[in-house]
Amino acid sequence: MSTEKLWTRNFILISILNFFFIMTYFALLVTLPTVAISHYGSTGTVAGLFTTIYIGAAIIIRPFMGQWIERYGKRFMLILSLFLFTIASFLYSFFDSIPLLLFVRFIHGLGFGMATTITVAIVADMVPESRKGEGMGYFILSANLGMVIGPFIGLTILSTFNLYVLFWGSAFCSLISLVFGLMTRLPKESLDRHSASEEKAPLFEKSALRISITGAFFGTAYASVLSFMAIYAVEQGLGTESGYFFVVYVVVLLLTRPLTSRWYDQYGANAIIFPSIVSFAIGMLVLGLSTNAVLFFIAAAFIGAGWGTLFPSFQTVVLQNSEPKRRPVAMATFLSIFDIGISGGSLLAGVLVGIISFSSLYIFYSIYILFGLVVYNWAQNKKHFILEKRIYQ
């Protein structure tokens, strides 16, 4: 195993900014639809637009990030994206109508799409090749923590205080993320602001398409957890326990991430991804069969070990199978297709729960996820997509 340094000053700074950034995202993601209905009296369809417009803006902007990074540099684009994200976070407090808030949501989504692309590209460059799986695993763990703490803080503020405390609190977290971005120092880059080849560069990375589709396939299943787990828990008499589902999820990640990340670097992607798919499927099956807190938390543990390992592994695969210059485009391709899977998955889950029970929904998805073994095998066996077993001394 290589002893190349991983925990550099820049790696720590960008992981911290990512935590506050993602925490802001999830704090608003889980509260704004509720706010739209309870505070502004909008319909459920309009409330759903707060998520749809946000993700749509991110998908629109990401394909252009590769060219802009080549032209203006990673640091400039990092600061620009965080600045845009922060400005939008502050704007929520100054508007009091659904149309204007949806416009702010669109601007916020642009900053989100830019930042999620550039941060991963920066981390991919700063992490040693021999510790790529470990480094990406720890970086994405910062997002996992934000994913848990964000909804908890958002819902707590909304229930304890009011809407504007939520907006100002989110804006403050965004500002912290921007400050850590300003503190991050990156190597000087050679920029070509007038290169004709840039205009001809493809906006999507072909080598990333198959693993991106695979990520979206599994993301479609995970969307059912994000969208309906809390409602299902209440239906099963586990409303109190639902708040701890993602706590168990993250605890399992904290315990397993050091091992899975190192094993990825030692034994290759397949040795991690195939067992993680099985763990994800087991977690969804147990979730569908949960009638008590013990089974509910066992499901959270298996889903955390499964999906919580799959997502960073897919991102690492994308980065390892693309040229360094094309990594921003490759990551933009992955995240855009993945977001389509998450959005489509939420819609599909909503349709399915109108036909079958929540319990049947999760049992169905456990079978669906197992079929993902075939989907992943299809992706990783293609000629242009070669996963080599890497053993570092």
Coordinates of C-alpha atoms in Angstrom, one line a residue:
M1 CA 0.0 0.0 0.0
S2 CA 1.4 3.4 -0.9
T3 CA 2.1 5.9 1.8
E4 CA 1.6 9.0 -0.4
K5 CA 0.0 11.7 1.7
L6 CA -3.8 12.0 1.5
W7 CA -4.8 14.4 4.3
T8 CA -3.2 17.6 3.0
R9 CA -4.4 21.1 4.0
N10 CA -6.3 21.5 0.7
F11 CA -8.0 18.1 0.9
I12 CA -9.2 18.9 4.5
L13 CA -10.4 22.4 3.4
I14 CA -12.3 21.2 0.4
S15 CA -13.9 18.3 2.4
I16 CA -15.1 20.8 5.0
L17 CA -16.5 23.2 2.4
N18 CA -18.2 20.3 0.8
F19 CA -19.8 19.3 4.1
F20 CA -21.3 22.8 4.6
F21 CA -22.3 23.0 1.0
I22 CA -24.2 19.7 1.0
M23 CA -25.7 20.4 4.4
T24 CA -27.2 23.6 3.0
Y25 CA -28.5 21.7 0.0
F26 CA -30.3 19.0 2.0
A27 CA -31.6 21.4 4.7
L28 CA -33.6 23.3 2.0
L29 CA -34.4 20.2 -0.1
V30 CA -36.5 18.6 2.6
T31 CA -38.1 21.8 3.9
L32 CA -39.0 23.9 0.8
P33 CA -41.8 21.7 -0.5
T34 CA -43.4 21.7 2.9
V35 CA -42.9 25.5 3.1
A36 CA -44.5 25.9 -0.3
I37 CA -47.6 24.1 0.9
S38 CA -47.9 25.3 4.5
H39 CA -46.6 28.9 4.2
Y40 CA -47.6 29.9 0.6
G41 CA -50.6 27.6 0.2
S42 CA -49.4 26.1 -3.1
T43 CA -50.4 22.7 -4.5
G44 CA -48.3 19.6 -4.2
T45 CA -47.4 19.9 -7.9
V46 CA -46.0 23.4 -7.4
A47 CA -44.2 22.3 -4.3
G48 CA -42.5 19.6 -6.4
L49 CA -41.2 22.3 -8.7
F50 CA -38.8 23.5 -6.0
T51 CA -36.9 20.2 -6.5
T52 CA -37.4 19.8 -10.2
I53 CA -36.3 23.3 -11.2
Y54 CA -33.2 23.0 -8.9
I55 CA -32.0 19.7 -10.3
G56 CA -32.9 20.8 -13.8
A57 CA -30.7 23.9 -13.5
A58 CA -27.8 21.7 -12.3
I59 CA -28.3 19.3 -15.3
I60 CA -28.3 22.3 -17.7
I61 CA -25.1 23.9 -16.5
R62 CA -22.9 20.8 -15.9
P63 CA -22.0 20.0 -19.6
F64 CA -20.4 23.4 -20.0
M65 CA -18.1 23.1 -17.0
G66 CA -15.3 21.2 -18.8
Q67 CA -14.8 24.0 -21.3
W68 CA -15.1 26.7 -18.6
I69 CA -12.6 25.0 -16.4
E70 CA -10.1 24.7 -19.2
R71 CA -10.5 28.4 -20.1
Y72 CA -10.7 30.0 -16.6
G73 CA -9.1 27.4 -14.3
K74 CA -10.4 25.2 -11.4
R75 CA -9.9 27.8 -8.6
F76 CA -11.8 30.5 -10.4
M77 CA -14.7 28.2 -11.2
L78 CA -14.7 26.9 -7.7
I79 CA -15.0 30.4 -6.2
L80 CA -17.6 31.5 -8.8
S81 CA -19.8 28.5 -8.2
L82 CA -19.7 28.9 -4.4
F83 CA -20.3 32.6 -4.7
L84 CA -23.4 32.0 -6.9
F85 CA -24.6 29.4 -4.5
T86 CA -24.1 31.7 -1.5
I87 CA -25.8 34.7 -3.2
A88 CA -28.8 32.6 -4.1
S89 CA -29.0 31.3 -0.5
F90 CA -29.2 34.9 0.8
L91 CA -31.8 35.8 -1.8
Y92 CA -34.5 33.4 -0.3
S93 CA -35.0 35.8 2.6
F94 CA -35.9 38.8 0.3
F95 CA -38.7 37.3 -1.8
D96 CA -42.1 36.3 -0.7
S97 CA -43.8 34.8 -3.7
I98 CA -43.7 31.4 -5.4
P99 CA -42.6 32.6 -8.9
L100 CA -39.7 34.7 -7.5
L101 CA -38.6 31.9 -5.1
L102 CA -38.6 29.4 -8.0
F103 CA -36.4 31.8 -9.9
V104 CA -34.0 31.9 -6.9
R105 CA -34.2 28.1 -6.8
F106 CA -33.1 28.0 -10.5
I107 CA -30.1 30.3 -9.7
H108 CA -29.3 28.2 -6.7
G109 CA -29.4 25.0 -8.8
L110 CA -26.9 26.5 -11.3
G111 CA -24.4 27.1 -8.4
F112 CA -25.1 23.6 -7.1
G113 CA -24.4 22.0 -10.5
M114 CA -21.2 24.0 -11.0
A115 CA -19.9 23.3 -7.5
T116 CA -20.6 19.6 -7.4
T117 CA -18.7 19.2 -10.7
I118 CA -15.7 21.3 -9.8
T119 CA -15.1 20.1 -6.3
V120 CA -15.0 16.4 -7.4
A121 CA -12.6 17.3 -10.2
I122 CA -10.3 19.2 -7.8
V123 CA -10.3 16.3 -5.3
A124 CA -9.5 13.8 -8.1
D125 CA -6.4 15.8 -9.0
M126 CA -5.1 16.3 -5.5
V127 CA -5.6 12.7 -4.3
P128 CA -2.7 10.3 -5.1
E129 CA -3.5 7.8 -7.8
S130 CA -2.6 4.9 -5.5
R131 CA -5.1 6.1 -2.9
K132 CA -7.9 7.3 -5.3
G133 CA -10.5 5.0 -3.9
E134 CA -9.7 5.9 -0.3
G135 CA -9.5 9.7 -1.0
M136 CA -12.8 9.8 -2.9
G137 CA -14.4 7.7 -0.3
Y138 CA -13.5 10.1 2.5
F139 CA -14.4 13.2 0.4
I140 CA -17.8 11.8 -0.3
L141 CA -18.2 10.9 3.3
S142 CA -18.2 14.6 4.0
A143 CA -21.3 14.8 1.7
N144 CA -22.9 11.9 3.5
L145 CA -22.5 13.7 6.8
G146 CA -24.1 16.8 5.3
M147 CA -26.9 14.7 3.9
V148 CA -27.8 13.6 7.5
I149 CA -27.2 16.7 9.4
G150 CA -28.8 19.0 6.8
P151 CA -32.3 17.6 7.0
F152 CA -32.1 17.4 10.8
I153 CA -31.1 21.0 11.2
G154 CA -33.6 22.2 8.5
L155 CA -36.6 20.5 10.0
T156 CA -35.6 21.4 13.6
I157 CA -35.3 25.1 12.7
L158 CA -38.5 25.1 10.7
S159 CA -40.5 23.5 13.6
T160 CA -38.8 25.5 16.4
F161 CA -38.4 28.9 14.8
N162 CA -39.7 30.1 11.5
L163 CA -39.1 30.2 7.7
Y164 CA -36.7 33.1 7.8
V165 CA -34.4 31.6 10.4
L166 CA -34.2 28.6 8.1
F167 CA -33.2 30.8 5.2
W168 CA -30.6 32.9 7.1
G169 CA -29.2 29.7 8.7
S170 CA -28.8 28.1 5.3
A171 CA -27.2 31.3 3.9
F172 CA -24.7 31.3 6.8
C173 CA -23.7 27.7 6.1
S174 CA -23.2 28.6 2.4
L175 CA -21.0 31.6 3.4
I176 CA -18.9 29.3 5.5
S177 CA -18.5 27.0 2.5
L178 CA -17.4 30.0 0.4
V179 CA -14.8 31.1 3.0
F180 CA -13.3 27.6 3.0
G181 CA -13.2 27.8 -0.8
L182 CA -11.3 31.0 -0.6
M183 CA -8.8 29.4 1.8
T184 CA -8.1 26.6 -0.6
R185 CA -4.9 27.0 -2.7
L186 CA -4.5 25.1 -5.9
P187 CA -1.5 24.8 -8.2
K188 CA -1.2 27.3 -11.0
E189 CA -2.8 26.1 -14.3
S190 CA -1.9 26.7 -17.9
L191 CA -4.9 28.3 -19.4
D192 CA -5.8 28.8 -23.1
R193 CA -8.6 31.3 -23.3
H194 CA -8.7 31.4 -27.1
S195 CA -8.2 27.8 -28.1
A196 CA -10.3 26.8 -31.0
S197 CA -10.2 23.2 -29.9
E198 CA -12.2 24.0 -26.8
E199 CA -15.2 24.9 -28.9
K200 CA -15.1 21.5 -30.5
A201 CA -14.6 19.5 -27.3
P202 CA -17.7 17.3 -26.6
L203 CA -19.9 18.4 -23.7
F204 CA -20.3 14.8 -22.5
E205 CA -17.6 12.2 -21.8
K206 CA -18.3 9.0 -23.8
S207 CA -16.2 6.8 -21.5
A208 CA -18.4 7.8 -18.5
L209 CA -21.7 7.0 -20.1
R210 CA -22.1 3.4 -19.2
I211 CA -21.1 3.7 -15.5
S212 CA -23.2 6.9 -15.3
I213 CA -26.3 4.9 -16.6
T214 CA -25.5 2.3 -14.0
G215 CA -25.3 4.9 -11.2
A216 CA -28.6 6.3 -12.4
F217 CA -30.1 2.8 -12.3
F218 CA -29.3 2.3 -8.7
G219 CA -30.1 6.0 -7.9
T220 CA -33.6 5.3 -9.1
A221 CA -34.0 2.7 -6.3
Y222 CA -32.4 4.9 -3.7
A223 CA -34.8 7.8 -4.6
S224 CA -37.6 5.7 -3.1
V225 CA -35.8 5.8 0.3
L226 CA -35.3 9.6 0.1
S227 CA -38.9 10.2 -1.0
F228 CA -41.0 7.8 1.1
M229 CA -39.0 6.2 3.9
A230 CA -40.3 8.7 6.5
I231 CA -43.9 8.2 5.4
Y232 CA -43.5 4.4 5.4
A233 CA -42.0 4.5 8.9
V234 CA -45.0 6.4 10.3
E235 CA -47.3 3.9 8.6
Q236 CA -45.4 1.0 10.3
G237 CA -45.6 2.8 13.7
L238 CA -41.9 3.8 13.5
G239 CA -42.3 7.5 13.2
T240 CA -40.0 8.3 16.1
E241 CA -37.3 5.9 14.8
S242 CA -37.5 7.4 11.3
G243 CA -35.4 10.4 12.4
Y244 CA -32.5 8.0 13.3
F245 CA -32.5 6.1 10.0
F246 CA -29.8 8.2 8.4
V247 CA -27.9 8.4 11.7
V248 CA -27.5 4.6 11.6
Y249 CA -26.7 4.9 7.9
V250 CA -23.8 7.3 8.5
V251 CA -22.5 5.5 11.6
V252 CA -22.1 2.4 9.4
L253 CA -20.4 4.5 6.7
L254 CA -17.9 5.9 9.3
L255 CA -17.1 2.3 10.5
T256 CA -16.8 0.7 7.0
R257 CA -15.4 3.6 4.8
P258 CA -11.7 3.1 6.0
L259 CA -11.9 -0.5 5.0
T260 CA -13.9 -0.3 1.8
S261 CA -11.8 2.6 0.4
R262 CA -8.5 0.8 1.0
W263 CA -9.8 -2.4 -0.4
Y264 CA -10.9 -0.6 -3.5
D265 CA -7.3 0.6 -4.1
Q266 CA -5.9 -2.8 -3.3
Y267 CA -8.3 -5.2 -5.1
G268 CA -10.1 -3.0 -7.6
A269 CA -13.6 -1.8 -8.1
N270 CA -15.3 -5.1 -8.7
A271 CA -14.3 -6.5 -5.3
I272 CA -16.2 -3.6 -3.7
I273 CA -19.1 -2.9 -6.0
F274 CA -20.5 -6.4 -6.4
P275 CA -20.8 -7.0 -2.6
S276 CA -22.2 -3.5 -2.1
I277 CA -25.0 -4.2 -4.6
V278 CA -25.9 -7.3 -2.6
S279 CA -25.8 -5.3 0.6
F280 CA -28.1 -2.6 -0.9
A281 CA -30.6 -5.3 -2.1
I282 CA -30.6 -6.9 1.4
G283 CA -31.2 -3.5 3.0
M284 CA -34.2 -2.8 0.8
L285 CA -35.7 -6.2 1.4
V286 CA -35.4 -5.9 5.2
L287 CA -36.8 -2.3 5.0
G288 CA -39.8 -3.8 3.1
L289 CA -40.3 -6.4 5.9
S290 CA -39.7 -4.0 8.8
T291 CA -42.3 -4.2 11.5
N292 CA -40.2 -3.1 14.4
A293 CA -37.3 -0.8 15.2
V294 CA -34.6 -3.6 15.1
L295 CA -35.4 -4.6 11.5
F296 CA -35.7 -0.9 10.5
F297 CA -32.2 -0.1 11.8
I298 CA -30.8 -3.3 10.3
A299 CA -32.2 -2.1 7.0
A300 CA -30.5 1.3 7.5
A301 CA -27.2 -0.4 8.2
F302 CA -27.3 -2.6 5.0
I303 CA -28.4 0.3 2.8
G304 CA -25.7 2.5 4.3
A305 CA -23.0 -0.1 3.6
G306 CA -24.4 -0.8 0.2
W307 CA -25.6 2.4 -1.4
G308 CA -23.2 4.4 0.7
T309 CA -20.3 2.5 -0.8
L310 CA -21.7 2.2 -4.4
F311 CA -22.0 6.0 -5.0
P312 CA -18.3 7.0 -4.2
S313 CA -17.1 3.8 -6.0
F314 CA -19.0 4.8 -9.2
Q315 CA -17.5 8.3 -9.1
T316 CA -14.0 6.9 -8.6
V317 CA -14.5 4.5 -11.5
V318 CA -15.5 7.5 -13.7
L319 CA -12.5 9.5 -12.7
Q320 CA -10.0 6.6 -13.2
N321 CA -11.3 5.8 -16.6
S322 CA -11.1 9.4 -18.0
E323 CA -8.1 11.5 -18.9
P324 CA -7.1 14.1 -16.3
K325 CA -8.1 16.9 -18.7
R326 CA -11.5 15.4 -19.2
R327 CA -12.3 14.6 -15.6
P328 CA -14.6 17.6 -15.0
V329 CA -16.6 16.7 -18.1
A330 CA -16.7 13.0 -17.0
M331 CA -18.0 14.0 -13.6
A332 CA -20.5 16.4 -15.1
T333 CA -21.7 13.5 -17.3
F334 CA -22.0 11.2 -14.3
L335 CA -23.8 13.6 -12.1
S336 CA -26.2 14.8 -14.7
I337 CA -27.3 11.3 -15.7
F338 CA -27.4 10.3 -12.0
D339 CA -29.7 13.3 -11.2
I340 CA -32.0 12.2 -13.9
G341 CA -32.2 8.8 -12.2
I342 CA -32.9 10.3 -8.8
S343 CA -35.6 12.6 -10.3
G344 CA -37.2 9.9 -12.3
G345 CA -36.9 7.5 -9.4
S346 CA -38.9 9.8 -7.1
L347 CA -41.6 10.1 -9.8
L348 CA -41.7 6.4 -10.4
A349 CA -41.9 5.6 -6.7
G350 CA -44.8 8.0 -6.4
V351 CA -46.6 6.2 -9.2
L352 CA -45.9 2.8 -7.7
V353 CA -47.2 3.6 -4.2
G354 CA -50.5 4.4 -5.8
I355 CA -50.6 0.8 -7.0
I356 CA -48.8 -1.2 -4.4
S357 CA -48.0 -0.8 -0.7
F358 CA -44.8 0.8 0.7
S359 CA -43.7 -2.6 1.9
S360 CA -44.2 -4.1 -1.5
L361 CA -42.4 -1.1 -3.1
Y362 CA -39.2 -1.8 -1.2
I363 CA -39.4 -5.5 -1.7
F364 CA -39.8 -4.8 -5.4
Y365 CA -36.7 -2.6 -5.4
S366 CA -34.6 -5.3 -3.6
I367 CA -35.2 -7.5 -6.7
Y368 CA -34.6 -4.5 -9.0
I369 CA -31.2 -3.9 -7.3
L370 CA -30.1 -7.5 -7.7
F371 CA -30.8 -7.1 -11.4
G372 CA -28.2 -4.3 -11.2
L373 CA -25.5 -7.0 -11.0
V374 CA -26.3 -7.6 -14.6
V375 CA -26.3 -3.9 -15.4
Y376 CA -23.0 -3.2 -13.8
N377 CA -21.5 -6.3 -15.5
W378 CA -22.7 -4.8 -18.8
A379 CA -21.0 -1.5 -18.0
Q380 CA -17.6 -2.7 -16.8
N381 CA -17.0 -5.3 -19.5
K382 CA -17.2 -2.9 -22.4
K383 CA -14.0 -2.4 -24.4
H384 CA -13.6 1.2 -23.6
F385 CA -14.4 0.6 -20.0
I386 CA -11.6 -1.4 -18.4
L387 CA -11.4 -1.9 -14.7
E388 CA -7.9 -3.1 -13.8
K389 CA -7.1 -4.8 -10.5
R390 CA -4.7 -2.4 -8.9
I391 CA -2.3 -3.6 -6.2
Y392 CA 0.0 -0.9 -4.9
Q393 CA 3.2 -1.6 -3.0

